PDB file of N, CA, C and O in Angstrom:
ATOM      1  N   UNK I   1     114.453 121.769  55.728  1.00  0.00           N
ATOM      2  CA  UNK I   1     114.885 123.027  55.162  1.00  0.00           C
ATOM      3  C   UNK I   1     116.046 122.756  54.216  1.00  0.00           C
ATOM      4  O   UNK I   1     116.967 121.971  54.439  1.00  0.00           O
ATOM      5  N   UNK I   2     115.867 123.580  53.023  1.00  0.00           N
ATOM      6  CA  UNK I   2     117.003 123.513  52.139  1.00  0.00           C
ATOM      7  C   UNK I   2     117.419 124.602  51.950  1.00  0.00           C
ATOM      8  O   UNK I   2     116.514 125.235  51.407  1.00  0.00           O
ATOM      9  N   UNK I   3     118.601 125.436  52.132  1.00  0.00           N
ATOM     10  CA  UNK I   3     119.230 126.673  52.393  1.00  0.00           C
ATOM     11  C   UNK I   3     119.203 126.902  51.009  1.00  0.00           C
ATOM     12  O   UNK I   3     119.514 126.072  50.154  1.00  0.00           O
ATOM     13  N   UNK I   4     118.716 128.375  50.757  1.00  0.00           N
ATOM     14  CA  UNK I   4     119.758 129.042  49.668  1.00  0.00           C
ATOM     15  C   UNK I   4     120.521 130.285  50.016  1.00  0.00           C
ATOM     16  O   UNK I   4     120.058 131.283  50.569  1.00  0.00           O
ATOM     17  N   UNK I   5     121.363 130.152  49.743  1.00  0.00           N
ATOM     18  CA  UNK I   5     122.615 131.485  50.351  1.00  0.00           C
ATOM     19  C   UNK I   5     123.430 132.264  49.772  1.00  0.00           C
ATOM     20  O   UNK I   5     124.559 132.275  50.264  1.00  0.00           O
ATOM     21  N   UNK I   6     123.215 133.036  48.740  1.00  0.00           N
ATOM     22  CA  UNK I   6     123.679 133.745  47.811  1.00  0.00           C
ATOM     23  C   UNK I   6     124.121 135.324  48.134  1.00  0.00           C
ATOM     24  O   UNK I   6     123.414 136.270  48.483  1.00  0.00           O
ATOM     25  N   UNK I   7     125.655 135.244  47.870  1.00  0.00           N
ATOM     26  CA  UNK I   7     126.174 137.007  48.165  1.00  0.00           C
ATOM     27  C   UNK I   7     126.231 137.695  47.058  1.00  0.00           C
ATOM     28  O   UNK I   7     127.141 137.323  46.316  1.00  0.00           O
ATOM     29  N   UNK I   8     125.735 138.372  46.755  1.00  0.00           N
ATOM     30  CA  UNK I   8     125.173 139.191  45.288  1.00  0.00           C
ATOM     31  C   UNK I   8     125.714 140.864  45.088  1.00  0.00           C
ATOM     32  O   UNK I   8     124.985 141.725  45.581  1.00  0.00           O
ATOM     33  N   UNK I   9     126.606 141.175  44.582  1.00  0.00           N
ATOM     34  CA  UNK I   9     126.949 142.274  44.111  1.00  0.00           C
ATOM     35  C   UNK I   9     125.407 143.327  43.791  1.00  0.00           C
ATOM     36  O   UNK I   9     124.427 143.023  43.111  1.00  0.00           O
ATOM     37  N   UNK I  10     125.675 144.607  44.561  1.00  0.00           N
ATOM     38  CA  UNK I  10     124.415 145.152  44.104  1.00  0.00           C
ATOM     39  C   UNK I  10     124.346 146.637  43.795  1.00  0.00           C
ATOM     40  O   UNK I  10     123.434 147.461  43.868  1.00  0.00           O
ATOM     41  N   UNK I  11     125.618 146.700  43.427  1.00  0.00           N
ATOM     42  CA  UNK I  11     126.370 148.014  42.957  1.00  0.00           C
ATOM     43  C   UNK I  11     126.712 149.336  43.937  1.00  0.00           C
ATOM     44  O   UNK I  11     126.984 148.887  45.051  1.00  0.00           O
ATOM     45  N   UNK I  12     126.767 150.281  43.932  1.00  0.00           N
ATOM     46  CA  UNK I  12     127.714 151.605  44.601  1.00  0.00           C
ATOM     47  C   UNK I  12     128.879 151.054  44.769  1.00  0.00           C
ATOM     48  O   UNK I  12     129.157 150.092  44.053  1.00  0.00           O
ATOM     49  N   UNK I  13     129.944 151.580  45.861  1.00  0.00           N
ATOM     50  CA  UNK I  13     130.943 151.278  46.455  1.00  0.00           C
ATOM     51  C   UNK I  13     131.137 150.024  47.841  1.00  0.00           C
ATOM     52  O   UNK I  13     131.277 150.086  49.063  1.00  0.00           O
ATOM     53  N   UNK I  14     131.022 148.679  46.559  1.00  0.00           N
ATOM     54  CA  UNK I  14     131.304 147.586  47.039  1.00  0.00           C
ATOM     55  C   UNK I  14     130.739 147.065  47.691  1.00  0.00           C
ATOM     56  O   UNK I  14     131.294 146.210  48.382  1.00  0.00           O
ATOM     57  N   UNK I  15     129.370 147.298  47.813  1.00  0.00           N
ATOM     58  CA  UNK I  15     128.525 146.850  48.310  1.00  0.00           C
ATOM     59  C   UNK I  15     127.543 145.950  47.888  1.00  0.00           C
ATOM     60  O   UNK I  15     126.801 146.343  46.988  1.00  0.00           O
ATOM     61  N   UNK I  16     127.400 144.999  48.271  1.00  0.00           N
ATOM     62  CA  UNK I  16     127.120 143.382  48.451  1.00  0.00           C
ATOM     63  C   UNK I  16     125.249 143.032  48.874  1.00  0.00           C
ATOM     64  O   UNK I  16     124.890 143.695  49.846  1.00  0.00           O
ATOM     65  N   UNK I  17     124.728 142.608  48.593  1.00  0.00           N
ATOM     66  CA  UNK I  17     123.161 142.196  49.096  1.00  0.00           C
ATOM     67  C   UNK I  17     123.147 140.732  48.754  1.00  0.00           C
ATOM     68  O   UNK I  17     123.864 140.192  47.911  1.00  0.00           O
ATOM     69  N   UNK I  18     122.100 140.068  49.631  1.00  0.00           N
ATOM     70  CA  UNK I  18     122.196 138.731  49.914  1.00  0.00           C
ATOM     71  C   UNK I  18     120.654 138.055  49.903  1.00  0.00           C
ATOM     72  O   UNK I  18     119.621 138.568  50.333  1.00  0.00           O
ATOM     73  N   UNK I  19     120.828 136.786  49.294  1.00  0.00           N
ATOM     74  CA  UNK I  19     119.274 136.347  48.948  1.00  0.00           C
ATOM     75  C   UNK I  19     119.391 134.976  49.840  1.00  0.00           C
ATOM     76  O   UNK I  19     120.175 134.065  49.574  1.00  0.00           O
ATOM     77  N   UNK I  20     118.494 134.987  50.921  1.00  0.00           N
ATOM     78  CA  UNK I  20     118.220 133.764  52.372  1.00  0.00           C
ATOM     79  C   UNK I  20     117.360 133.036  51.710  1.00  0.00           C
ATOM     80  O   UNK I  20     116.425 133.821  51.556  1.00  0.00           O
ATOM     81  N   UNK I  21     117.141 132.306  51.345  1.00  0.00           N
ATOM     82  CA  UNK I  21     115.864 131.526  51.418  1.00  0.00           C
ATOM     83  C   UNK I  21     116.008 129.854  51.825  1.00  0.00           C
ATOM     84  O   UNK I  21     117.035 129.250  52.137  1.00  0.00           O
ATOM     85  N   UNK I  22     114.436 129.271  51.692  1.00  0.00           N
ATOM     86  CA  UNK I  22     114.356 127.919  51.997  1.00  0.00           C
ATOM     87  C   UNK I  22     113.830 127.156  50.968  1.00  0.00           C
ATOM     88  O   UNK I  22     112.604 127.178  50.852  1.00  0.00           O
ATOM     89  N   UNK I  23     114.710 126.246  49.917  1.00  0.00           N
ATOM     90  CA  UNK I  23     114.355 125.370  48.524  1.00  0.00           C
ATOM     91  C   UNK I  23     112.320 124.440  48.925  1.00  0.00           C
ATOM     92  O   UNK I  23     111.417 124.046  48.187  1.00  0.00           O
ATOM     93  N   UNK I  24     112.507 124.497  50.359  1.00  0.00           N
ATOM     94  CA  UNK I  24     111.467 123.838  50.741  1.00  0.00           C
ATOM     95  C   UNK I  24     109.804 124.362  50.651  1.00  0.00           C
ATOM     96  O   UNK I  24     108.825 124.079  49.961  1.00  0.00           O
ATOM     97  N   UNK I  25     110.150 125.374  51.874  1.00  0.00           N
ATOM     98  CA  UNK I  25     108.676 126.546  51.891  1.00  0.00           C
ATOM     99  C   UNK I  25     108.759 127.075  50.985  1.00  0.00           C
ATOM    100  O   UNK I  25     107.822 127.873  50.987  1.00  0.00           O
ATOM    101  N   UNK I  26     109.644 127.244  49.589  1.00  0.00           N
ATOM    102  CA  UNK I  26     110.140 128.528  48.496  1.00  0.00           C
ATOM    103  C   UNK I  26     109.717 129.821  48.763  1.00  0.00           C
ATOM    104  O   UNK I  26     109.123 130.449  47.887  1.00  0.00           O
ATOM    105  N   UNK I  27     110.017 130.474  50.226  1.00  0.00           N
ATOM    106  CA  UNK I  27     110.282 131.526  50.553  1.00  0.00           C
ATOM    107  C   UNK I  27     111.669 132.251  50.846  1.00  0.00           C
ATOM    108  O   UNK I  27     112.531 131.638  51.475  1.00  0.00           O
ATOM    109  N   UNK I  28     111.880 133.463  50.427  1.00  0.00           N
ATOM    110  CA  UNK I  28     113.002 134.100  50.849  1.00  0.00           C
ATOM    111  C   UNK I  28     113.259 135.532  51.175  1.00  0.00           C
ATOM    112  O   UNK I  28     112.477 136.369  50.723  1.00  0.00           O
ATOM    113  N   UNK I  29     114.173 135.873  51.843  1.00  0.00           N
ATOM    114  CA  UNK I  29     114.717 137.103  52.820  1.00  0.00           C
ATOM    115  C   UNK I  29     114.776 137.673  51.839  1.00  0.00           C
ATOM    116  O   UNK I  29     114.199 137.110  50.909  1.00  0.00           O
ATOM    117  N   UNK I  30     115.605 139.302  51.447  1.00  0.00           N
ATOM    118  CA  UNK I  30     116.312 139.942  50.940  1.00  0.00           C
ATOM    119  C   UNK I  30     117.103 140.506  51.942  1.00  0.00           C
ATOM    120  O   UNK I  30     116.454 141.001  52.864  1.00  0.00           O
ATOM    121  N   UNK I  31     118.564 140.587  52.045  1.00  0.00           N
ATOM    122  CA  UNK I  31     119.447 141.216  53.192  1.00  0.00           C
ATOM    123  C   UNK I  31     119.597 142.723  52.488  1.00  0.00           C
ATOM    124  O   UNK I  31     119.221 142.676  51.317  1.00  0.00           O
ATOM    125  N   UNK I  32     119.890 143.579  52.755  1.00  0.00           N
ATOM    126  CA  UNK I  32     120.704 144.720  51.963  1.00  0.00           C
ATOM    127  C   UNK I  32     120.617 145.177  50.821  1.00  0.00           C
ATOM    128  O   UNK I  32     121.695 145.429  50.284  1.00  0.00           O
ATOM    129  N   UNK I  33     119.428 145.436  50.076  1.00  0.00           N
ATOM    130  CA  UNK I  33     118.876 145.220  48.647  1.00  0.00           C
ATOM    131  C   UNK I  33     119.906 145.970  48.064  1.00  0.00           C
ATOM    132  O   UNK I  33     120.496 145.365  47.168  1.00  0.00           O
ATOM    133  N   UNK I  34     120.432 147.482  48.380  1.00  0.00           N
ATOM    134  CA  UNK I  34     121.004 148.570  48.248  1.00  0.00           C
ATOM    135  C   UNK I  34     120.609 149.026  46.731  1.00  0.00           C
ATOM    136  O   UNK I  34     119.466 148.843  46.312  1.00  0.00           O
ATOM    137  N   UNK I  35     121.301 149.438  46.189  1.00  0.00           N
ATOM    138  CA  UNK I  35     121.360 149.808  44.614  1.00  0.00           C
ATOM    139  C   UNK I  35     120.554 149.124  43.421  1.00  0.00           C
ATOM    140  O   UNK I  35     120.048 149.721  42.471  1.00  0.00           O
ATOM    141  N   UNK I  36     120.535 147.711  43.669  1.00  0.00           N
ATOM    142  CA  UNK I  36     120.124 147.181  42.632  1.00  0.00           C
ATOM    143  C   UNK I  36     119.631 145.641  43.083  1.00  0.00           C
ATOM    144  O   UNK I  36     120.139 144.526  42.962  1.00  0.00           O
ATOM    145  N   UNK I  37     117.979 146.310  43.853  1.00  0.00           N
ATOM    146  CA  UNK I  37     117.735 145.276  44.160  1.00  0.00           C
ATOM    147  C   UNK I  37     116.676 144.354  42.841  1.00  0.00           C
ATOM    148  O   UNK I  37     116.133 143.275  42.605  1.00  0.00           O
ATOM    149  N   UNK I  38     116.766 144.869  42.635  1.00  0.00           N
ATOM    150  CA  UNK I  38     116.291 144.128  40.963  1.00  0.00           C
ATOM    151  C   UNK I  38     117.218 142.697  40.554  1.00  0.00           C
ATOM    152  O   UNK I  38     116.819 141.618  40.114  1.00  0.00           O
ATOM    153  N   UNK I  39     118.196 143.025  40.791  1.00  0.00           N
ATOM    154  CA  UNK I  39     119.078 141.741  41.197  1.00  0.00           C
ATOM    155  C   UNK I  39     118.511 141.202  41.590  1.00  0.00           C
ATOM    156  O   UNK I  39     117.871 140.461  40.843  1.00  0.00           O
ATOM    157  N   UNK I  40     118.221 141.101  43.346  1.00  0.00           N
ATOM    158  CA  UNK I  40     118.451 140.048  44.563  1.00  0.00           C
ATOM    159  C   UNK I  40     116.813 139.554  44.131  1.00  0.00           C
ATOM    160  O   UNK I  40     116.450 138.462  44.569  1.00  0.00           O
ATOM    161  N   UNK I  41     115.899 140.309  43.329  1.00  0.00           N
ATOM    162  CA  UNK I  41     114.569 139.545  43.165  1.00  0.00           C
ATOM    163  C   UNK I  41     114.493 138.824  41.982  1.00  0.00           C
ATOM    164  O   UNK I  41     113.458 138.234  41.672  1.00  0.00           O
ATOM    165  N   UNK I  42     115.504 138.815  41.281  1.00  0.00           N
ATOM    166  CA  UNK I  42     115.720 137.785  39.524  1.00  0.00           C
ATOM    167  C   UNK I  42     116.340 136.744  39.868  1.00  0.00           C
ATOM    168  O   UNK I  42     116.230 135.755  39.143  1.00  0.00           O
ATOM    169  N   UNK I  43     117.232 136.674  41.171  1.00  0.00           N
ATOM    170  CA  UNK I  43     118.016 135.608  41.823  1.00  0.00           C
ATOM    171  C   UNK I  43     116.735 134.677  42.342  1.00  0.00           C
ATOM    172  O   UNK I  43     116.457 133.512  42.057  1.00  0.00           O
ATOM    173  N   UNK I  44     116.109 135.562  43.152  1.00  0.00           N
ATOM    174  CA  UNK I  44     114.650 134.635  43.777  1.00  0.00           C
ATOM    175  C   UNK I  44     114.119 133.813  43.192  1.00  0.00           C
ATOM    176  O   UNK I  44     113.967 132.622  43.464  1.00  0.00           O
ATOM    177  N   UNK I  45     113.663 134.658  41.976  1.00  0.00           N
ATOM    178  CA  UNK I  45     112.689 134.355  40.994  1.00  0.00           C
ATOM    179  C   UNK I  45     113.063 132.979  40.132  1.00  0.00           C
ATOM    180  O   UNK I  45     112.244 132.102  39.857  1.00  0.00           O
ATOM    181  N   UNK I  46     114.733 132.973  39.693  1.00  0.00           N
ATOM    182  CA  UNK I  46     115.450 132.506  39.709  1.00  0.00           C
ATOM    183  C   UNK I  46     115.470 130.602  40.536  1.00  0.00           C
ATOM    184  O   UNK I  46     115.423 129.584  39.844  1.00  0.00           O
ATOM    185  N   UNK I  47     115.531 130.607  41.725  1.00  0.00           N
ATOM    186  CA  UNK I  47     115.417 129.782  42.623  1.00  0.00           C
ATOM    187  C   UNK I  47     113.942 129.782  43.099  1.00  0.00           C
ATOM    188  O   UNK I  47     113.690 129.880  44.300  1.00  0.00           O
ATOM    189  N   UNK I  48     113.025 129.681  42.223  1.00  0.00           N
ATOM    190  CA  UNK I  48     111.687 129.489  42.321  1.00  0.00           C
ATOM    191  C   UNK I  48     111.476 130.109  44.387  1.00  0.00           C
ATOM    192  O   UNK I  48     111.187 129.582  45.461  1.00  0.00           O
ATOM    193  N   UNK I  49     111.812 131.328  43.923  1.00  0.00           N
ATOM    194  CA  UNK I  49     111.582 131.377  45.779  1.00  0.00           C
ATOM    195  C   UNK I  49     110.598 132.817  45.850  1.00  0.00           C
ATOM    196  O   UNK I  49     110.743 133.908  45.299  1.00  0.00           O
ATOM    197  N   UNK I  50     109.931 132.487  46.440  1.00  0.00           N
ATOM    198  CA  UNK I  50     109.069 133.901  46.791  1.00  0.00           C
ATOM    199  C   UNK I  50     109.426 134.659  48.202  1.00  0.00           C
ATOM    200  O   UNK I  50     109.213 134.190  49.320  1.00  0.00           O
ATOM    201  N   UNK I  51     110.217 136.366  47.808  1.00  0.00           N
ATOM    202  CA  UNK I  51     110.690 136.945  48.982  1.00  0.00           C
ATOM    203  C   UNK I  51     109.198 137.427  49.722  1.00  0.00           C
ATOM    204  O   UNK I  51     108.065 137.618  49.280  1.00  0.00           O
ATOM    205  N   UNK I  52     109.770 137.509  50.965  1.00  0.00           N
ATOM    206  CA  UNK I  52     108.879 137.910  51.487  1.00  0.00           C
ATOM    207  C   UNK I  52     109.051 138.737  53.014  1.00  0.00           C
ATOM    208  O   UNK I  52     108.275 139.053  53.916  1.00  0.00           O
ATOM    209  N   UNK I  53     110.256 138.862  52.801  1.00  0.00           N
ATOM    210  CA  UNK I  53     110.298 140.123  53.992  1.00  0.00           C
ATOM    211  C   UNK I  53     111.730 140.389  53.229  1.00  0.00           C
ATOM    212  O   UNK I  53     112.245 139.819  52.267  1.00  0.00           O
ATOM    213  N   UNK I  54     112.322 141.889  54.350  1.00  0.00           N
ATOM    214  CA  UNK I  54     113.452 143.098  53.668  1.00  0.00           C
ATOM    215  C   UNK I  54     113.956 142.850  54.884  1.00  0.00           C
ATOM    216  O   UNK I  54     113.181 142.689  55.827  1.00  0.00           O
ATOM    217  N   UNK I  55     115.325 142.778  55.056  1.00  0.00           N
ATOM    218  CA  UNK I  55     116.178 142.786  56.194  1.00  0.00           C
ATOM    219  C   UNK I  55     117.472 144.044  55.718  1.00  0.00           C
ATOM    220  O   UNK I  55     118.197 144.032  54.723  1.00  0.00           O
ATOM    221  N   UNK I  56     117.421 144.787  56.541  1.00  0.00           N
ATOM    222  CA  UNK I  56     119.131 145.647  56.622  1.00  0.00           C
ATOM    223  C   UNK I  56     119.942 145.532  58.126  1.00  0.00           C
ATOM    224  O   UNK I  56     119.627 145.446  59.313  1.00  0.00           O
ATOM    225  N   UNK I  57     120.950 145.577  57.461  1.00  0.00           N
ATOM    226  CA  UNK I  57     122.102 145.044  58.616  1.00  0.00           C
ATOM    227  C   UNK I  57     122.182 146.122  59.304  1.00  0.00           C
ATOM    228  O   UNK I  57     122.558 146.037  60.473  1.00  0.00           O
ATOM    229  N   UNK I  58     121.800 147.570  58.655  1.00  0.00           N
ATOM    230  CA  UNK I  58     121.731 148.664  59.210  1.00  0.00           C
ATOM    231  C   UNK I  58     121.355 150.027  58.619  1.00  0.00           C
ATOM    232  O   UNK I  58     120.952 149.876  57.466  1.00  0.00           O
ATOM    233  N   UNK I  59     121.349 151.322  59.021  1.00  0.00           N
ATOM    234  CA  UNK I  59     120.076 151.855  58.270  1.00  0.00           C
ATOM    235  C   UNK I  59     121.178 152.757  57.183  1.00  0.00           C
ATOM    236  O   UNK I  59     120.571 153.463  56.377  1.00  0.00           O
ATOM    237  N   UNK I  60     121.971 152.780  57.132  1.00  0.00           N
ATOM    238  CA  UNK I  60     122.795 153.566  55.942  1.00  0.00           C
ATOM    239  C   UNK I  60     122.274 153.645  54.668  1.00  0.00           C
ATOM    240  O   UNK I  60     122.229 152.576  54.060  1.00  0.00           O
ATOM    241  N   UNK I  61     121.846 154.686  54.072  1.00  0.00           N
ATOM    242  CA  UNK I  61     121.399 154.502  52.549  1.00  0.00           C
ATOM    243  C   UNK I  61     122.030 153.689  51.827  1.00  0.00           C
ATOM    244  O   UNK I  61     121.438 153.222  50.854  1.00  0.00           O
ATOM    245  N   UNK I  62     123.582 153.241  52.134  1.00  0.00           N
ATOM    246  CA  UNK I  62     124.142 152.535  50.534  1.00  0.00           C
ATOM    247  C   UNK I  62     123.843 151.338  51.146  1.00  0.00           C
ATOM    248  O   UNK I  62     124.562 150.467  50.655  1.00  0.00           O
ATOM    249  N   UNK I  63     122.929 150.784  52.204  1.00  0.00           N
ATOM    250  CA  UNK I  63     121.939 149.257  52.558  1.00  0.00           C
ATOM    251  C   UNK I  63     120.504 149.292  51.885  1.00  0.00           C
ATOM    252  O   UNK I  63     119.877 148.387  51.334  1.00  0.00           O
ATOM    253  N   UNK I  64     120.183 150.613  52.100  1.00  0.00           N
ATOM    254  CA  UNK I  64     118.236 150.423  52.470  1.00  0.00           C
ATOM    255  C   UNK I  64     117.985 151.282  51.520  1.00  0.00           C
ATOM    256  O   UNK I  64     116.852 151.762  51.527  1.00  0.00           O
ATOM    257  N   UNK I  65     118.748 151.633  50.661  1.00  0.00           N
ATOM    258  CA  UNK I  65     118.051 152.856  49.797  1.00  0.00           C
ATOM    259  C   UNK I  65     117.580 151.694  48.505  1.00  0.00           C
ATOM    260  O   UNK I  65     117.429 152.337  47.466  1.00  0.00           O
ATOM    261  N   UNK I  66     117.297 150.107  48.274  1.00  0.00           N
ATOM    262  CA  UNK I  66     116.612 149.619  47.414  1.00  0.00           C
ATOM    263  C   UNK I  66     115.422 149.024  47.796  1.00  0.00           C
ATOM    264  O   UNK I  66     114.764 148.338  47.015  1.00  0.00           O
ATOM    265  N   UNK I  67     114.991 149.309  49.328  1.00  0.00           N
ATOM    266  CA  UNK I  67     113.897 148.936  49.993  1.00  0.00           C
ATOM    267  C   UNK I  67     112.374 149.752  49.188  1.00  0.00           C
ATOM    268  O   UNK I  67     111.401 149.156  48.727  1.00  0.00           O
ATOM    269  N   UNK I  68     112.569 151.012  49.225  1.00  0.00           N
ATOM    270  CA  UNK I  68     112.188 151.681  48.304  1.00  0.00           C
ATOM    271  C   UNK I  68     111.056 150.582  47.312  1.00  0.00           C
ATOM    272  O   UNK I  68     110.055 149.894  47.515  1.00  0.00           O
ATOM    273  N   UNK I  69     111.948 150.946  46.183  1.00  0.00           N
ATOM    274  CA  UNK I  69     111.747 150.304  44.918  1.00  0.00           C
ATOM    275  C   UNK I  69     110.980 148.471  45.442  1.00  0.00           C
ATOM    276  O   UNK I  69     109.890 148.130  44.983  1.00  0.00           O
ATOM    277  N   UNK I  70     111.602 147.750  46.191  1.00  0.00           N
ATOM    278  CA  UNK I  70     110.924 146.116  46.472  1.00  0.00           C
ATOM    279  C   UNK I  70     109.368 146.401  47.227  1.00  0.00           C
ATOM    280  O   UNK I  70     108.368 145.692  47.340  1.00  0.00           O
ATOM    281  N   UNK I  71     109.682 147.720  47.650  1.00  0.00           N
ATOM    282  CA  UNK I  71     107.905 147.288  48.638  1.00  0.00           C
ATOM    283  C   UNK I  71     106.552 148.175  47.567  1.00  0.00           C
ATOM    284  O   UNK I  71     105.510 148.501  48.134  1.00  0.00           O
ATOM    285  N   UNK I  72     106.706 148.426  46.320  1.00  0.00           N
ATOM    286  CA  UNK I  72     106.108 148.821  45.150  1.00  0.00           C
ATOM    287  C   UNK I  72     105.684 147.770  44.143  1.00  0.00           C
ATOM    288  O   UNK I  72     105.146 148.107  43.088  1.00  0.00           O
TER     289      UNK I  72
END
């Protein structure tokens, strides 16, 4: 396994989303897409990584309200 671990600004009020993946399987998480998860999938795309599941730390809209938009 080769980690990728990126904390990614994803706009509202200071709120942060995070791209998990493995350089190996080139699969990856999305943590917290929130606002602008269009980000956390150009980062992927980026690190030749294909996401493939949505994780939230918890269900608050300013986390999960970019879940939305990634499963389209």
């Amino acid at each position: 396994m080769q980690l990728v671990f990126e904390q990614i600004r994803t706009g509202g009020d200071r709120n942060l989303g995070y791209l998990l993946g493995d350089r190996i399987a080139k699969q990856a998480v999305l943590i917290d897409p929130s606002f602008s998860p269009e980000v956390l999938v150009e980062r992927a795309r980026v690190q030749d990584l294909t996401v493939t599941h949505i994780f939230n730390t918890h269900g608050h809209s300013d986390h999960s309200n970019g879940n939305a938009k990634l499963r389209t």
